[in-house]
Structure formats: C-alpha cells, structure tokens
CSV table of C-alpha atoms in Angstrom, one decimal:
chain,number,residue,atom,x,y,z
A,1479,THR,CA,58.1,76.4,150.9
A,1480,THR,CA,57.0,77.2,154.4
A,1481,PHE,CA,60.2,77.8,156.3
A,1482,GLY,CA,62.8,78.3,153.5
A,1483,TRP,CA,66.4,77.4,154.3
A,1484,GLY,CA,65.7,78.2,158.0
A,1485,PHE,CA,64.2,74.7,158.2
A,1486,LEU,CA,67.7,73.3,158.1
A,1487,SER,CA,69.1,75.7,160.7
A,1488,GLY,CA,66.1,76.0,163.1
A,1489,THR,CA,66.2,74.3,166.4
A,1490,THR,CA,62.5,74.4,167.4
A,1491,TRP,CA,60.4,71.3,166.8
A,1492,ASP,CA,56.9,72.1,168.0
A,1493,PRO,CA,54.1,70.3,166.2
A,1494,VAL,CA,51.4,72.0,168.3
A,1495,PHE,CA,52.4,75.5,167.1
A,1496,LYS,CA,53.5,74.2,163.7
A,1497,GLN,CA,57.1,75.3,164.1
A,1498,PHE,CA,59.7,72.9,162.7
A,1499,GLY,CA,63.5,73.1,162.6
A,1500,ALA,CA,65.6,70.1,161.6
A,1501,LEU,CA,69.0,71.1,162.9
A,1502,PRO,CA,68.9,68.9,166.1
A,1503,PHE,CA,68.2,65.8,164.0
A,1504,ILE,CA,70.8,66.6,161.4
A,1505,TYR,CA,73.3,67.2,164.3
A,1506,GLY,CA,72.3,64.0,166.0
A,1507,THR,CA,72.6,61.9,162.8
A,1508,LEU,CA,76.0,63.3,161.9
A,1509,VAL,CA,77.5,63.1,165.4
A,1510,SER,CA,76.3,59.6,166.2
A,1511,SER,CA,77.5,58.3,162.9
A,1512,PHE,CA,80.9,60.0,163.3
A,1513,LEU,CA,81.4,58.6,166.8
A,1514,ALA,CA,80.4,55.2,165.5
A,1515,LEU,CA,83.0,55.4,162.8
A,1516,LEU,CA,85.7,56.4,165.4
A,1517,GLN,CA,84.9,53.2,167.3
A,1518,ALA,CA,84.3,50.8,164.4
A,1519,VAL,CA,87.0,51.7,161.9
A,1520,PRO,CA,90.1,50.7,164.0
A,1521,LEU,CA,88.4,47.5,165.1
A,1522,SER,CA,87.2,46.6,161.6
A,1523,VAL,CA,90.4,47.3,159.8
A,1524,GLY,CA,92.4,45.6,162.5
A,1525,THR,CA,90.2,42.5,162.3
A,1526,ALA,CA,90.5,42.5,158.5
A,1527,VAL,CA,94.3,42.8,158.7
A,1528,PHE,CA,94.4,39.9,161.2
A,1529,LEU,CA,92.2,37.7,159.0
A,1530,SER,CA,94.1,38.4,155.7
A,1531,GLU,CA,97.7,38.7,157.0
A,1532,LEU,CA,98.2,37.1,160.4
A,1533,SER,CA,95.5,34.6,161.1
A,1534,PRO,CA,96.3,30.8,160.8
A,1535,SER,CA,94.2,29.2,158.1
A,1536,TRP,CA,92.2,27.1,160.5
A,1537,LEU,CA,91.0,30.2,162.4
A,1538,ARG,CA,90.3,32.4,159.4
A,1539,THR,CA,87.1,30.8,158.1
A,1540,PRO,CA,85.2,30.5,161.5
A,1541,VAL,CA,86.1,34.1,162.5
A,1542,SER,CA,85.1,35.5,159.1
A,1543,PHE,CA,81.8,33.6,159.4
A,1544,LEU,CA,81.1,34.9,162.9
A,1545,VAL,CA,81.9,38.5,161.9
A,1546,GLU,CA,79.6,38.3,158.9
A,1547,LEU,CA,76.9,36.7,161.1
A,1548,LEU,CA,76.7,40.0,163.0
A,1549,ALA,CA,75.2,41.6,159.9
A,1550,THR,CA,72.3,39.2,159.9
A,1551,ILE,CA,71.0,40.2,163.4
A,1552,PRO,CA,67.8,42.3,163.1
A,1553,SER,CA,68.1,45.9,164.1
A,1554,VAL,CA,65.4,45.6,166.8
A,1555,VAL,CA,67.4,42.8,168.5
A,1556,TYR,CA,70.4,45.1,168.7
A,1557,GLY,CA,68.0,47.7,170.2
A,1558,LEU,CA,66.7,45.3,172.9
A,1559,TRP,CA,70.2,44.3,173.7
A,1560,GLY,CA,71.1,47.9,174.0
A,1561,VAL,CA,68.1,48.7,176.3
A,1562,PHE,CA,68.6,45.7,178.7
A,1563,VAL,CA,72.4,45.2,178.6
A,1564,LEU,CA,74.3,48.2,177.2
A,1565,VAL,CA,72.3,51.1,178.7
A,1566,PRO,CA,72.7,49.8,182.3
A,1567,TRP,CA,76.4,49.1,181.8
A,1568,VAL,CA,77.1,52.5,180.2
A,1569,ARG,CA,75.1,54.2,183.0
A,1570,THR,CA,76.8,52.4,185.8
A,1571,TYR,CA,80.4,52.0,184.6
A,1572,VAL,CA,81.3,53.8,181.4
A,1573,GLU,CA,79.8,57.3,181.9
A,1574,PRO,CA,80.9,57.7,185.5
A,1575,THR,CA,84.4,56.6,184.6
A,1576,LEU,CA,84.6,59.0,181.6
A,1577,SER,CA,83.2,61.8,183.8
A,1578,ALA,CA,85.8,61.2,186.5
A,1579,THR,CA,88.8,61.0,184.2
A,1580,LEU,CA,87.8,63.4,181.3
A,1581,GLY,CA,85.1,65.5,183.0
A,1582,PHE,CA,87.1,68.7,182.4
A,1583,LEU,CA,86.1,68.4,178.7
A,1584,PRO,CA,82.5,69.5,177.8
A,1585,PHE,CA,82.0,66.2,175.8
A,1586,PHE,CA,82.0,64.2,179.1
A,1587,GLN,CA,79.9,66.3,181.4
A,1588,GLY,CA,76.4,65.9,182.6
A,1589,PRO,CA,74.4,63.3,184.4
A,1590,PRO,CA,74.9,59.6,183.4
A,1591,TYR,CA,71.5,58.8,181.9
A,1592,GLY,CA,72.7,55.7,180.1
A,1593,VAL,CA,70.6,56.5,177.1
A,1594,GLY,CA,72.1,59.2,174.8
A,1595,MET,CA,74.5,59.9,172.0
A,1596,LEU,CA,77.3,57.7,173.4
A,1597,THR,CA,75.2,54.6,173.7
A,1598,ALA,CA,73.7,55.1,170.3
A,1599,SER,CA,77.1,55.4,168.7
A,1600,MET,CA,78.2,52.2,170.5
A,1601,ILE,CA,75.2,50.3,169.1
A,1602,LEU,CA,75.9,51.7,165.6
A,1603,ALA,CA,79.6,50.8,165.9
A,1604,VAL,CA,78.7,47.2,166.6
A,1605,MET,CA,76.2,47.2,163.7
A,1606,ILE,CA,78.7,48.5,161.0
A,1607,VAL,CA,81.7,46.5,162.0
A,1608,PRO,CA,80.8,43.5,159.9
A,1609,PHE,CA,80.2,45.6,156.8
A,1610,ILE,CA,83.5,47.4,157.0
A,1611,THR,CA,85.4,44.3,158.0
A,1612,SER,CA,84.0,42.1,155.2
A,1613,VAL,CA,84.8,44.6,152.5
A,1614,THR,CA,88.2,45.5,153.9
A,1615,HIS,CA,89.1,41.8,154.1
A,1616,GLU,CA,88.2,41.2,150.5
A,1617,VAL,CA,90.2,44.3,149.5
A,1618,LEU,CA,93.3,43.2,151.4
A,1619,LEU,CA,93.1,39.7,149.8
A,1620,ALA,CA,93.1,41.3,146.4
A,1621,VAL,CA,96.5,43.0,147.1
A,1622,PRO,CA,99.1,41.2,144.9
A,1623,SER,CA,101.5,38.9,146.7
A,1624,GLU,CA,104.3,40.7,144.8
A,1625,GLN,CA,103.7,43.8,147.0
A,1626,ARG,CA,104.3,41.8,150.2
A,1627,GLU,CA,107.3,39.9,148.7
A,1628,ALA,CA,108.9,43.1,147.5
A,1629,ALA,CA,108.7,44.7,151.0
A,1630,LEU,CA,110.0,41.5,152.7
A,1631,ALA,CA,112.9,41.3,150.2
A,1632,LEU,CA,113.9,44.8,151.2
A,1633,GLY,CA,114.1,43.8,154.8
A,1634,ALA,CA,110.7,44.9,156.1
A,1635,THR,CA,109.2,43.1,159.1
A,1636,LYS,CA,105.7,41.6,158.9
A,1637,TRP,CA,104.1,44.7,160.4
A,1638,GLU,CA,106.2,47.1,158.2
A,1639,THR,CA,105.0,45.1,155.2
A,1640,ILE,CA,101.4,45.5,156.2
A,1641,ARG,CA,101.8,49.2,157.0
A,1642,THR,CA,103.9,50.3,154.0
A,1643,ALA,CA,102.9,47.8,151.2
A,1644,VAL,CA,99.5,46.3,151.9
A,1645,LEU,CA,97.4,49.1,153.5
A,1646,PRO,CA,98.4,51.9,151.1
A,1647,TYR,CA,97.7,49.6,148.1
A,1648,GLY,CA,94.2,48.9,149.3
A,1649,ARG,CA,93.5,52.5,150.6
A,1650,THR,CA,90.8,53.2,148.0
A,1651,GLY,CA,88.9,50.0,148.8
A,1652,ILE,CA,89.2,50.6,152.6
A,1653,ILE,CA,87.8,54.1,152.2
A,1654,GLY,CA,84.9,52.6,150.2
A,1655,ALA,CA,84.3,50.2,153.0
A,1656,VAL,CA,84.2,53.0,155.5
A,1657,MET,CA,81.7,54.9,153.4
A,1658,LEU,CA,79.5,51.8,153.2
A,1659,GLY,CA,79.6,51.7,157.0
A,1660,LEU,CA,78.8,55.4,157.2
A,1661,GLY,CA,75.8,54.9,155.0
A,1662,ARG,CA,74.6,52.1,157.2
A,1663,ALA,CA,75.0,54.2,160.4
A,1664,ILE,CA,73.2,57.3,159.0
A,1665,GLY,CA,70.2,55.2,157.9
A,1666,GLU,CA,69.9,53.1,161.0
A,1667,THR,CA,66.5,53.6,162.7
A,1668,MET,CA,65.2,51.1,165.2
A,1669,ALA,CA,68.2,50.3,167.4
A,1670,VAL,CA,69.2,54.0,167.6
A,1671,THR,CA,65.6,55.0,168.4
A,1672,MET,CA,65.6,52.6,171.4
A,1673,VAL,CA,68.8,53.9,173.0
A,1674,ILE,CA,69.4,57.5,172.0
A,1675,GLY,CA,66.9,59.1,174.4
A,1676,ASN,CA,64.8,60.9,171.7
A,1677,ARG,CA,65.2,64.5,172.8
A,1678,SER,CA,65.3,67.3,170.2
A,1679,ASP,CA,68.3,69.1,171.6
A,1680,ILE,CA,71.8,70.0,170.6
A,1681,SER,CA,74.4,69.3,173.3
A,1682,LEU,CA,78.2,69.0,173.3
A,1683,SER,CA,78.0,66.2,175.9
A,1684,VAL,CA,77.9,62.7,174.5
A,1685,PHE,CA,76.0,61.7,177.7
A,1686,ALA,CA,73.0,63.8,176.7
A,1687,PRO,CA,69.9,62.3,175.0
A,1688,ALA,CA,69.5,63.3,171.3
A,1689,ASN,CA,67.6,62.5,168.2
A,1690,THR,CA,68.4,61.5,164.6
A,1691,MET,CA,66.5,62.1,161.4
A,1692,ALA,CA,65.6,58.4,161.2
A,1693,SER,CA,64.5,58.2,164.9
A,1694,VAL,CA,62.2,61.2,164.7
A,1695,ILE,CA,60.5,59.7,161.7
A,1696,ALA,CA,60.0,56.4,163.5
A,1697,ASN,CA,58.7,58.1,166.6
A,1698,GLU,CA,56.3,60.7,165.1
A,1699,PHE,CA,55.1,59.5,161.7
A,1700,SER,CA,51.9,58.0,163.3
A,1701,GLU,CA,51.2,61.3,165.1
A,1702,ALA,CA,51.4,63.5,162.0
A,1703,THR,CA,47.8,64.6,161.8
A,1704,TYR,CA,48.1,67.6,159.4
A,1705,ASP,CA,49.7,68.1,156.0
A,1706,LEU,CA,52.7,70.3,157.1
A,1707,TYR,CA,53.6,67.8,159.8
A,1708,VAL,CA,53.5,64.9,157.3
A,1709,GLN,CA,55.7,66.9,154.9
C-alpha cells in the first residue's frame, strides 16, 4: 500500500527515514541459494550414486547414517562453525586464491572479508547436502533392476549404465530432491545471518557482504518500533 511494486525493486533500506526497498534481500536470497545448489547438487547426486550403485554393502549403511546425521545439527551450530572455522579459512586461503586466478571476472574481485556471499553459500551447501542425498538415494534405489540389466546386456559399462539407464529414469525424483534442498536454502536463517556480513547491498562479487530476506528479519525484528517497519 505504501510503496507499491516499487518495494520489490527499491534498493534503499532506511528505517530512520521510513524508506524500504527489498531488492537487495531478494537478490541475496536467490544468489546465495543458487550458489549453494551449484556446490551441493554434484556432491549430493554423486554421493547418492555411490551409495546406491557402487558402494560395498558394509560401507553403505554407516555412510548413509553419517550423511543423514548432518541434517540433525542445529543451524546455530553450523553458524558458529562458520564464524570460527570457515570464515578465517575462506579469508586466508580461498578468496585470495580465487582472486589471483579468476580476478579478471567481476565475481571474484574485492577485498577478502571472509564473511559474505561465498561463505554463506558454502554453509548452505553443507546444510542441504543431506536432504538432497537422502532423497536421491531413495529415488535411485527405486529404479527397477531390469533397467540396469538391460543396459548391461547391451554391452554398457557400469558408468554407462548409471548415466544412460539409472539417472534418466530417476530424473523427476532427483529434480524433486533439488527443489527440497532449494527450499531449505531459501528459508535458512541463523547460520546465514552469522556469516553473510549483513549489508544491504547488491554486488556482483561473491566476496562482498550481503543480506537475505531471512537474515534481515532475524537482525531487525526486535528493532521494529513503528507499524510500517513491522509490516
């Protein structure tokens, strides 16, 4: 009512002068979630393929248990691990290396703060891996054995069987697993708030601090002192 559709495209967030634009938070939420999926999906699908197709039976159960155990860790514990372990490592090693090798790209320019979009996406990736892996594993186990046997009978290798018979058959379920992980990443609050830097800005660089819709709510809900701010 107050800002119209300009609320979604505005970039100014100034509670003192009652000017609010949500674009930096929408941008931060979508980009951090997208970067998390880029990191988590290959690892998750690869782990699920290993567990369902390649792993020896004695190893399958403990590895599955350990992967699913990651989903039980509270968000704030991931955040503390991010602050004390991941942020210094990213600031000291990862960001300088990326800047030195890929610094000609605008995505890897700027000072290595340690906190920022890259670190937040790495935390999110770790948090969504168990969800995508578990669902994908169950999907691949549901693929009929006849699919594998038919491919092998035609002379396919083990990897060709996985690539041409198993993964295409379970494509819909795998996409569903990825969507589940995306929903988890978009809604994550505490861990992201602790490592993303909490700056209402839009930057192409993944090194720059940013904000998400969930993190700005967590940071500012207690300071909302008038009705428009609360809304």
